[in-house]
XYZ file of N, CA and C in Angstrom:
540
model
N 0.949 -1.212 0.167
C -0.123 -0.400 0.083
C 0.694 1.051 -0.050
N 2.036 1.274 0.737
C 3.003 2.777 0.819
C 3.556 2.076 -0.429
N 3.421 1.477 -1.430
C 4.072 1.832 -3.029
C 3.080 2.773 -3.790
N 1.797 2.278 -3.815
C 0.829 2.779 -4.811
C 0.309 4.665 -3.975
N 0.483 4.420 -2.778
C 0.149 5.850 -2.041
C 0.573 7.010 -2.775
N 2.149 7.110 -2.761
C 2.145 8.007 -3.855
C 2.183 8.863 -4.974
N 1.848 7.257 -5.601
C 1.050 7.344 -7.394
C 0.021 7.936 -7.130
N -0.995 7.568 -6.347
C -2.332 7.467 -6.137
C -2.432 9.760 -6.085
N -1.550 10.148 -4.952
C -1.732 11.280 -4.379
C -1.194 11.825 -6.163
N 0.005 11.657 -7.117
C 0.563 12.453 -8.123
C -0.280 12.347 -9.093
N -1.360 11.270 -8.665
C -2.314 11.216 -9.855
C -3.379 11.847 -10.156
N -4.066 12.286 -8.536
C -5.035 13.152 -7.634
C -4.582 14.432 -8.048
N -2.927 14.601 -8.108
C -2.476 16.229 -8.031
C -2.243 16.370 -9.513
N -2.274 15.685 -10.788
C -2.092 15.797 -11.786
C -2.818 16.132 -12.328
N -4.633 15.177 -12.028
C -5.864 15.707 -12.175
C -6.130 17.122 -12.179
N -5.707 17.370 -10.985
C -6.135 18.655 -10.403
C -5.643 19.866 -11.230
N -4.550 19.372 -12.201
C -3.947 20.802 -12.480
C -5.009 20.698 -13.645
N -5.303 19.479 -14.496
C -5.988 19.490 -14.895
C -6.776 19.997 -15.441
N -7.622 20.116 -14.250
C -8.917 20.774 -13.993
C -8.250 22.156 -13.984
N -7.757 22.667 -12.933
C -7.712 24.006 -13.032
C -7.178 24.871 -14.228
N -6.780 24.260 -14.791
C -6.164 24.872 -16.178
C -4.668 25.057 -16.546
N -4.362 24.982 -15.075
C -2.473 25.200 -14.747
C -1.954 24.432 -16.001
N -2.362 22.939 -16.480
C -1.379 22.545 -17.078
C -2.436 21.826 -18.853
N -1.802 22.036 -19.561
C -2.410 21.695 -20.816
C -1.763 20.439 -21.376
N -0.538 19.665 -21.157
C 0.385 18.573 -21.022
C -0.627 17.392 -20.915
N -1.684 16.852 -21.584
C -2.408 15.703 -21.081
C -2.541 14.657 -22.653
N -1.937 15.347 -23.987
C -2.296 14.516 -24.541
C -0.779 14.442 -25.720
N -0.382 13.766 -26.304
C 0.506 13.361 -27.264
C 0.313 12.781 -28.258
N 1.157 12.621 -29.318
C 0.545 12.146 -30.659
C 1.819 10.441 -30.769
N 1.408 9.573 -31.021
C 1.902 8.613 -31.246
C 2.185 8.063 -32.890
N 3.555 7.829 -33.118
C 3.485 7.641 -34.601
C 2.906 6.412 -35.186
N 1.980 6.165 -35.986
C 1.317 5.035 -36.881
C 2.145 3.800 -36.439
N 3.439 4.072 -36.776
C 4.491 2.572 -36.674
C 4.675 1.947 -36.073
N 4.772 2.973 -34.659
C 5.198 2.518 -33.467
C 4.509 1.598 -32.719
N 3.021 1.741 -33.525
C 1.997 0.682 -32.551
C 1.412 -0.442 -34.124
N 2.529 -0.397 -34.794
C 2.202 -1.431 -35.832
C 1.260 -1.189 -36.599
N 0.527 0.234 -36.907
C -0.205 0.679 -37.594
C -0.099 1.189 -39.132
N 1.014 0.288 -39.925
C 1.701 1.111 -40.984
C 0.355 0.767 -41.812
N -0.417 -0.171 -42.105
C -1.274 -0.149 -43.133
C -2.476 -0.826 -42.565
N -3.858 0.113 -43.200
C -5.206 -0.570 -42.467
C -5.650 -1.999 -43.142
N -6.326 -2.537 -42.206
C -6.889 -3.664 -42.836
C -8.397 -3.338 -42.462
N -9.080 -3.931 -43.550
C -10.525 -3.306 -44.190
C -11.520 -4.786 -43.857
N -12.568 -4.895 -42.554
C -12.957 -6.443 -42.940
C -14.736 -6.732 -42.852
N -15.379 -7.063 -43.821
C -17.050 -7.261 -43.324
C -17.321 -8.152 -42.889
N -17.556 -7.877 -41.656
C -17.988 -9.367 -40.503
C -19.907 -8.844 -40.444
N -20.414 -10.345 -41.084
C -21.753 -10.534 -41.151
C -22.213 -11.066 -40.444
N -23.638 -11.221 -39.204
C -24.174 -12.419 -38.616
C -25.656 -11.872 -38.445
N -26.248 -13.100 -38.226
C -27.314 -13.016 -37.666
C -27.358 -13.028 -35.971
N -28.762 -12.132 -34.877
C -28.526 -11.755 -33.898
C -30.063 -12.190 -33.910
N -30.047 -13.314 -33.068
C -31.140 -13.965 -32.558
C -31.506 -13.382 -31.116
N -32.735 -12.747 -31.042
C -32.856 -12.018 -29.660
C -34.729 -12.550 -29.561
N -34.522 -13.536 -28.592
C -35.872 -14.494 -27.999
C -35.508 -14.013 -26.264
N -37.081 -13.546 -26.502
C -37.762 -12.861 -25.010
C -39.111 -13.439 -24.670
N -39.252 -14.309 -25.593
C -40.454 -15.144 -24.927
C -39.946 -16.928 -25.210
N -40.839 -17.913 -24.673
C -40.979 -19.254 -24.229
C -39.981 -19.681 -23.306
N -39.159 -20.757 -23.054
C -38.447 -21.565 -21.758
C -37.214 -20.920 -21.801
N -36.599 -20.578 -23.031
C -35.315 -20.072 -22.763
C -34.957 -19.066 -23.688
N -35.481 -17.815 -22.719
C -35.669 -16.778 -23.560
C -33.487 -16.032 -22.908
N -33.256 -15.356 -24.870
C -32.071 -14.888 -24.300
C -32.048 -13.691 -23.888
N -33.129 -12.824 -23.933
C -33.166 -11.830 -23.265
C -34.222 -11.185 -22.406
N -33.923 -11.053 -21.557
C -34.689 -10.583 -19.719
C -35.105 -9.258 -19.647
N -36.168 -9.597 -19.141
C -36.716 -7.857 -19.149
C -36.118 -7.719 -17.270
N -35.118 -6.556 -17.320
C -34.757 -6.586 -15.429
C -35.198 -5.597 -14.773
N -35.894 -4.227 -16.071
C -36.703 -2.916 -15.098
C -37.354 -2.209 -15.435
N -38.541 -1.597 -15.057
C -39.378 -0.896 -16.473
C -39.793 -0.081 -15.363
N -40.430 1.170 -15.869
C -40.898 2.269 -15.010
C -42.378 2.629 -15.219
N -42.953 3.216 -14.097
C -44.420 3.136 -14.032
C -44.911 4.098 -15.482
N -44.692 4.561 -16.260
C -45.458 5.378 -17.252
C -44.879 4.072 -18.363
N -43.785 2.692 -18.549
C -43.932 2.033 -19.450
C -45.309 1.667 -19.568
N -46.523 1.291 -19.450
C -47.567 0.636 -19.644
C -48.306 1.419 -20.117
N -47.804 2.989 -20.010
C -49.223 4.218 -20.740
C -48.300 4.803 -22.044
N -47.077 4.530 -22.224
C -46.613 4.805 -23.486
C -46.958 3.817 -24.749
N -46.642 4.693 -26.100
C -46.713 4.164 -27.110
C -45.624 2.927 -27.448
N -44.690 3.050 -26.867
C -43.693 2.117 -27.167
C -43.777 2.107 -25.397
N -42.675 0.591 -24.783
C -42.807 0.391 -23.837
C -41.514 1.151 -23.239
N -41.974 2.101 -22.943
C -40.864 3.546 -22.613
C -40.085 3.227 -21.261
N -38.825 3.011 -20.876
C -38.284 2.777 -19.607
C -38.075 1.275 -19.423
N -38.128 0.710 -20.585
C -38.244 -1.048 -19.936
C -36.510 -1.223 -20.662
N -36.059 -2.131 -19.592
C -34.602 -2.080 -19.707
C -34.093 -3.819 -19.747
N -33.678 -4.311 -20.525
C -33.468 -5.870 -20.590
C -31.936 -6.285 -20.878
N -31.419 -7.276 -20.319
C -30.018 -7.843 -20.508
C -30.532 -8.787 -21.512
N -29.469 -8.843 -21.952
C -29.246 -10.088 -23.503
C -28.170 -10.736 -23.705
N -28.053 -12.436 -24.083
C -27.078 -12.812 -24.270
C -27.507 -13.967 -25.540
N -28.090 -13.170 -26.851
C -28.047 -13.982 -27.732
C -27.315 -14.636 -29.092
N -27.671 -15.346 -29.409
C -26.954 -16.135 -30.435
C -26.323 -15.048 -31.449
N -25.304 -15.194 -32.092
C -24.880 -14.903 -33.746
C -24.813 -15.701 -33.798
N -25.112 -16.116 -35.131
C -25.586 -17.478 -36.136
C -24.926 -16.684 -37.849
N -24.233 -17.520 -38.446
C -23.833 -17.459 -39.701
C -25.480 -17.195 -40.614
N -26.934 -17.775 -40.203
C -27.727 -17.721 -40.619
C -28.933 -17.518 -40.320
N -30.027 -17.221 -40.728
C -31.524 -16.736 -39.913
C -31.800 -17.888 -39.293
N -31.647 -19.049 -39.890
C -32.100 -20.181 -39.011
C -31.390 -20.535 -37.848
N -32.344 -20.511 -36.474
C -31.509 -20.887 -35.367
C -30.631 -21.699 -35.294
N -30.623 -22.740 -36.451
C -30.080 -24.537 -36.562
C -28.980 -23.905 -37.176
N -28.390 -22.851 -37.817
C -27.360 -22.117 -38.485
C -26.459 -21.982 -37.398
N -25.022 -22.424 -37.805
C -23.517 -22.054 -37.131
C -23.806 -20.960 -36.446
N -23.100 -21.120 -35.415
C -23.197 -20.012 -34.480
C -21.517 -19.467 -33.876
N -21.590 -18.390 -34.432
C -20.058 -17.949 -34.150
C -19.810 -17.242 -32.866
N -21.408 -17.236 -32.327
C -20.294 -15.907 -31.046
C -21.900 -16.188 -30.054
N -21.851 -14.633 -29.205
C -23.044 -14.455 -28.263
C -22.699 -12.605 -28.564
N -23.693 -12.085 -28.458
C -24.436 -10.898 -28.356
C -24.674 -10.250 -26.761
N -23.794 -10.352 -25.929
C -24.069 -9.602 -24.942
C -23.909 -8.218 -24.525
N -25.076 -7.932 -23.527
C -25.129 -6.408 -23.249
C -26.630 -6.435 -22.766
N -26.898 -4.680 -23.308
C -28.238 -4.796 -22.844
C -29.296 -3.719 -23.456
N -29.863 -3.477 -23.392
C -30.823 -2.587 -24.550
C -31.736 -1.778 -23.991
N -32.280 -0.654 -23.930
C -33.483 -0.257 -23.385
C -34.400 0.719 -24.361
N -35.469 0.436 -24.186
C -36.856 1.143 -25.220
C -36.677 2.997 -24.454
N -35.690 3.914 -25.280
C -35.535 5.204 -24.534
C -36.601 5.891 -25.460
N -37.351 5.757 -26.045
C -38.526 6.610 -26.999
C -39.915 6.961 -25.799
N -40.065 7.997 -26.242
C -41.639 8.186 -25.984
C -42.349 7.935 -27.307
N -42.215 7.953 -28.350
C -43.132 7.958 -29.481
C -42.453 6.509 -30.328
N -41.415 6.937 -31.007
C -41.018 5.248 -32.132
C -40.811 4.392 -31.570
N -40.714 3.388 -31.765
C -40.279 2.276 -31.311
C -38.745 2.164 -31.319
N -37.917 2.921 -30.577
C -36.111 2.795 -30.668
C -35.619 2.832 -29.223
N -34.387 2.104 -29.510
C -33.574 1.270 -28.413
C -32.621 1.974 -28.387
N -31.891 2.036 -27.069
C -30.565 2.156 -27.090
C -30.063 1.079 -26.597
N -28.935 0.307 -27.156
C -28.277 -1.023 -27.466
C -27.079 -0.697 -27.166
N -25.992 -1.772 -26.126
C -24.643 -1.127 -25.783
C -24.087 -2.743 -25.477
N -23.734 -3.499 -26.721
C -23.854 -5.030 -26.494
C -22.322 -5.000 -27.205
N -21.937 -6.210 -26.565
C -20.506 -6.875 -27.241
C -20.956 -8.169 -27.845
N -20.139 -8.351 -29.003
C -20.232 -9.237 -29.928
C -18.697 -9.987 -29.359
N -19.350 -11.244 -29.182
C -18.366 -12.207 -28.463
C -18.080 -13.022 -29.379
N -17.264 -13.547 -30.355
C -16.875 -14.688 -30.987
C -16.144 -15.400 -30.526
N -17.000 -16.595 -30.878
C -16.319 -18.285 -30.051
C -15.832 -18.812 -31.209
N -15.989 -18.684 -32.473
C -15.807 -19.723 -33.418
C -14.911 -18.641 -35.001
N -14.231 -19.669 -35.440
C -13.582 -19.255 -36.646
C -12.237 -18.226 -36.223
N -11.867 -17.074 -37.444
C -10.731 -16.107 -37.522
C -11.036 -15.627 -36.136
N -12.041 -15.127 -35.961
C -11.809 -13.928 -34.811
C -12.355 -14.665 -33.438
N -12.778 -16.105 -33.156
C -12.699 -16.920 -31.892
C -11.640 -15.890 -30.810
N -12.659 -15.703 -29.838
C -11.575 -15.189 -28.467
C -11.526 -13.322 -28.843
N -12.227 -13.029 -30.307
C -12.173 -11.097 -30.017
C -14.039 -10.781 -30.071
N -13.582 -9.653 -29.265
C -15.100 -9.101 -29.272
C -14.917 -7.384 -30.067
N -16.059 -7.534 -30.465
C -16.346 -5.745 -31.043
C -17.614 -5.365 -29.999
N -17.578 -4.672 -29.851
C -18.455 -3.630 -29.116
C -19.390 -2.519 -29.573
N -20.900 -2.923 -29.648
C -21.442 -1.785 -30.523
C -22.494 -0.768 -28.953
N -22.432 0.144 -29.806
C -23.363 1.291 -28.999
C -24.221 2.349 -29.292
N -25.315 1.676 -29.816
C -26.371 3.274 -30.162
C -27.345 3.657 -30.426
N -28.410 4.122 -30.946
C -29.826 3.686 -31.086
C -29.975 3.050 -31.731
N -31.083 2.509 -31.851
C -31.751 1.266 -32.944
C -33.090 1.850 -32.887
N -33.722 2.634 -33.893
C -34.738 2.737 -34.200
C -35.093 1.418 -34.926
N -36.106 0.771 -34.719
C -36.692 -0.604 -34.641
C -37.324 -0.785 -35.887
N -37.996 0.246 -35.892
C -38.670 0.027 -37.276
C -38.649 0.773 -38.757
N -37.180 0.981 -38.706
C -36.581 2.076 -39.461
C -35.950 0.145 -40.548
N -35.805 1.085 -42.016
C -34.865 -0.220 -42.917
C -33.896 -1.141 -42.426
N -33.095 0.638 -42.313
C -31.137 -0.035 -41.734
C -31.260 0.931 -40.785
N -30.736 0.695 -39.853
C -29.900 1.689 -38.598
C -28.801 1.228 -38.323
N -27.867 2.280 -38.589
C -26.239 2.384 -38.260
C -25.885 2.330 -36.906
N -25.304 2.000 -36.383
C -24.901 2.468 -34.999
C -23.232 2.113 -35.282
N -22.502 2.927 -33.950
C -20.941 2.954 -33.815
C -20.597 1.410 -33.729
N -19.154 1.885 -33.900
C -18.417 0.334 -33.397
C -17.159 1.198 -32.262
N -17.416 0.564 -31.283
C -16.099 0.478 -30.050
C -15.523 -0.604 -30.645
N -13.859 -0.047 -30.206
C -13.217 -1.159 -30.371
C -12.867 -2.456 -29.264
N -13.343 -3.321 -29.229
C -13.138 -4.284 -28.063
C -11.706 -5.008 -28.838
N -11.187 -6.017 -28.424
C -10.140 -6.938 -28.675
C -9.605 -6.371 -30.449
N -10.550 -5.835 -30.975
C -10.094 -5.311 -32.504
C -9.305 -4.287 -32.379
N -8.268 -4.280 -31.492
C -7.884 -2.509 -30.866
C -7.555 -1.655 -32.517
N -7.856 -0.761 -32.031
C -8.244 0.482 -32.671
C -8.779 0.687 -34.400
N -10.587 -0.753 -33.935
C -11.134 -0.504 -34.742
C -11.978 0.486 -35.141
N -12.593 0.763 -35.798
C -13.383 1.844 -36.466
C -14.646 1.638 -37.075
N -15.701 2.231 -37.712
C -16.606 2.081 -38.830
C -17.843 2.335 -37.765
N -18.759 1.153 -38.493
C -19.849 0.990 -38.137
C -20.816 0.069 -38.062
N -22.081 -0.678 -37.378
C -22.926 -2.027 -37.897
C -23.727 -1.360 -38.029
N -24.284 -1.876 -39.287
C -25.689 -1.863 -39.461
C -26.643 -3.215 -39.633
N -27.866 -2.197 -38.547
C -28.591 -3.807 -37.970
C -30.169 -3.477 -39.345
N -30.351 -4.453 -39.768
C -31.417 -4.706 -40.351
C -32.471 -6.084 -40.373
N -33.839 -5.614 -40.308
C -34.819 -6.793 -39.096
C -34.659 -8.134 -40.423
N -34.246 -8.610 -40.008
C -34.687 -10.164 -41.050
C -36.358 -10.213 -40.602
N -36.389 -10.501 -39.636
C -37.981 -11.553 -39.039
C -38.079 -10.908 -37.793
N -39.406 -10.425 -37.252
C -39.844 -9.926 -36.273
C -41.436 -9.989 -35.697
N -41.779 -11.314 -35.053
C -42.495 -11.788 -34.500
C -43.673 -11.139 -33.454
N -44.609 -10.354 -33.808
C -45.377 -8.795 -33.175
C -45.831 -9.931 -32.209
N -47.060 -11.078 -32.044
C -47.010 -11.708 -30.914
C -46.008 -12.192 -29.555
N -44.796 -12.459 -30.179
C -43.875 -13.040 -29.382
C -42.558 -12.363 -28.612
N -42.754 -11.208 -29.618
C -41.661 -10.199 -29.298
C -40.005 -10.601 -30.357
N -40.085 -11.965 -30.490
C -38.615 -12.294 -30.416
C -38.163 -11.537 -32.376
N -37.044 -11.956 -32.453
C -36.612 -11.059 -33.423
C -35.222 -11.597 -33.658
N -35.134 -11.629 -35.273
C -33.623 -12.165 -36.133
C -33.269 -10.879 -36.727
N -32.063 -10.235 -36.252
C -31.348 -8.815 -36.951
C -30.378 -9.688 -37.691
N -30.732 -8.947 -38.849
C -29.060 -9.075 -39.966
C -28.277 -7.927 -39.546
N -26.947 -7.867 -38.891
C -25.729 -7.201 -38.243
C -24.534 -6.989 -39.605
N -24.317 -6.108 -40.127
C -23.255 -5.877 -40.983
C -22.583 -4.729 -41.141
């Protein structure tokens, strides 16, 4: 503990200097070559996300709702936790390449729209052991929705994910999304 205390005090002092404006030396440029980023690679990953909210084995479950949830056009205020299959095809029996793990919340009083924050955890193939994080707005009834990609294990990744509804069952709430 005695070894970490001075560094903790120094970090707090440095942070304090940044907040007061007395020092502006908190960024620096790093040459791309020093990080092994001489040439960029472009990958186009695509899969189907199977979101099952009904039945005996749901992959998304409701964890919170608000009093207003039942009185709005969309179930505003619902929050769900998901651990959905990522498959190569739209059929549930197609090869599974990973899981989409995270949360989504209905965050619109009007049109059905979700705030989605999840990681695609790849368990098969070339990207086995890698993750990509996606965070963004998903306007459910739009044909194509773009959500930004944050870098997971794909260090320095950038780009976006497109979500398209492949199938949606109004009675069960189950959906299959094509993510590319």
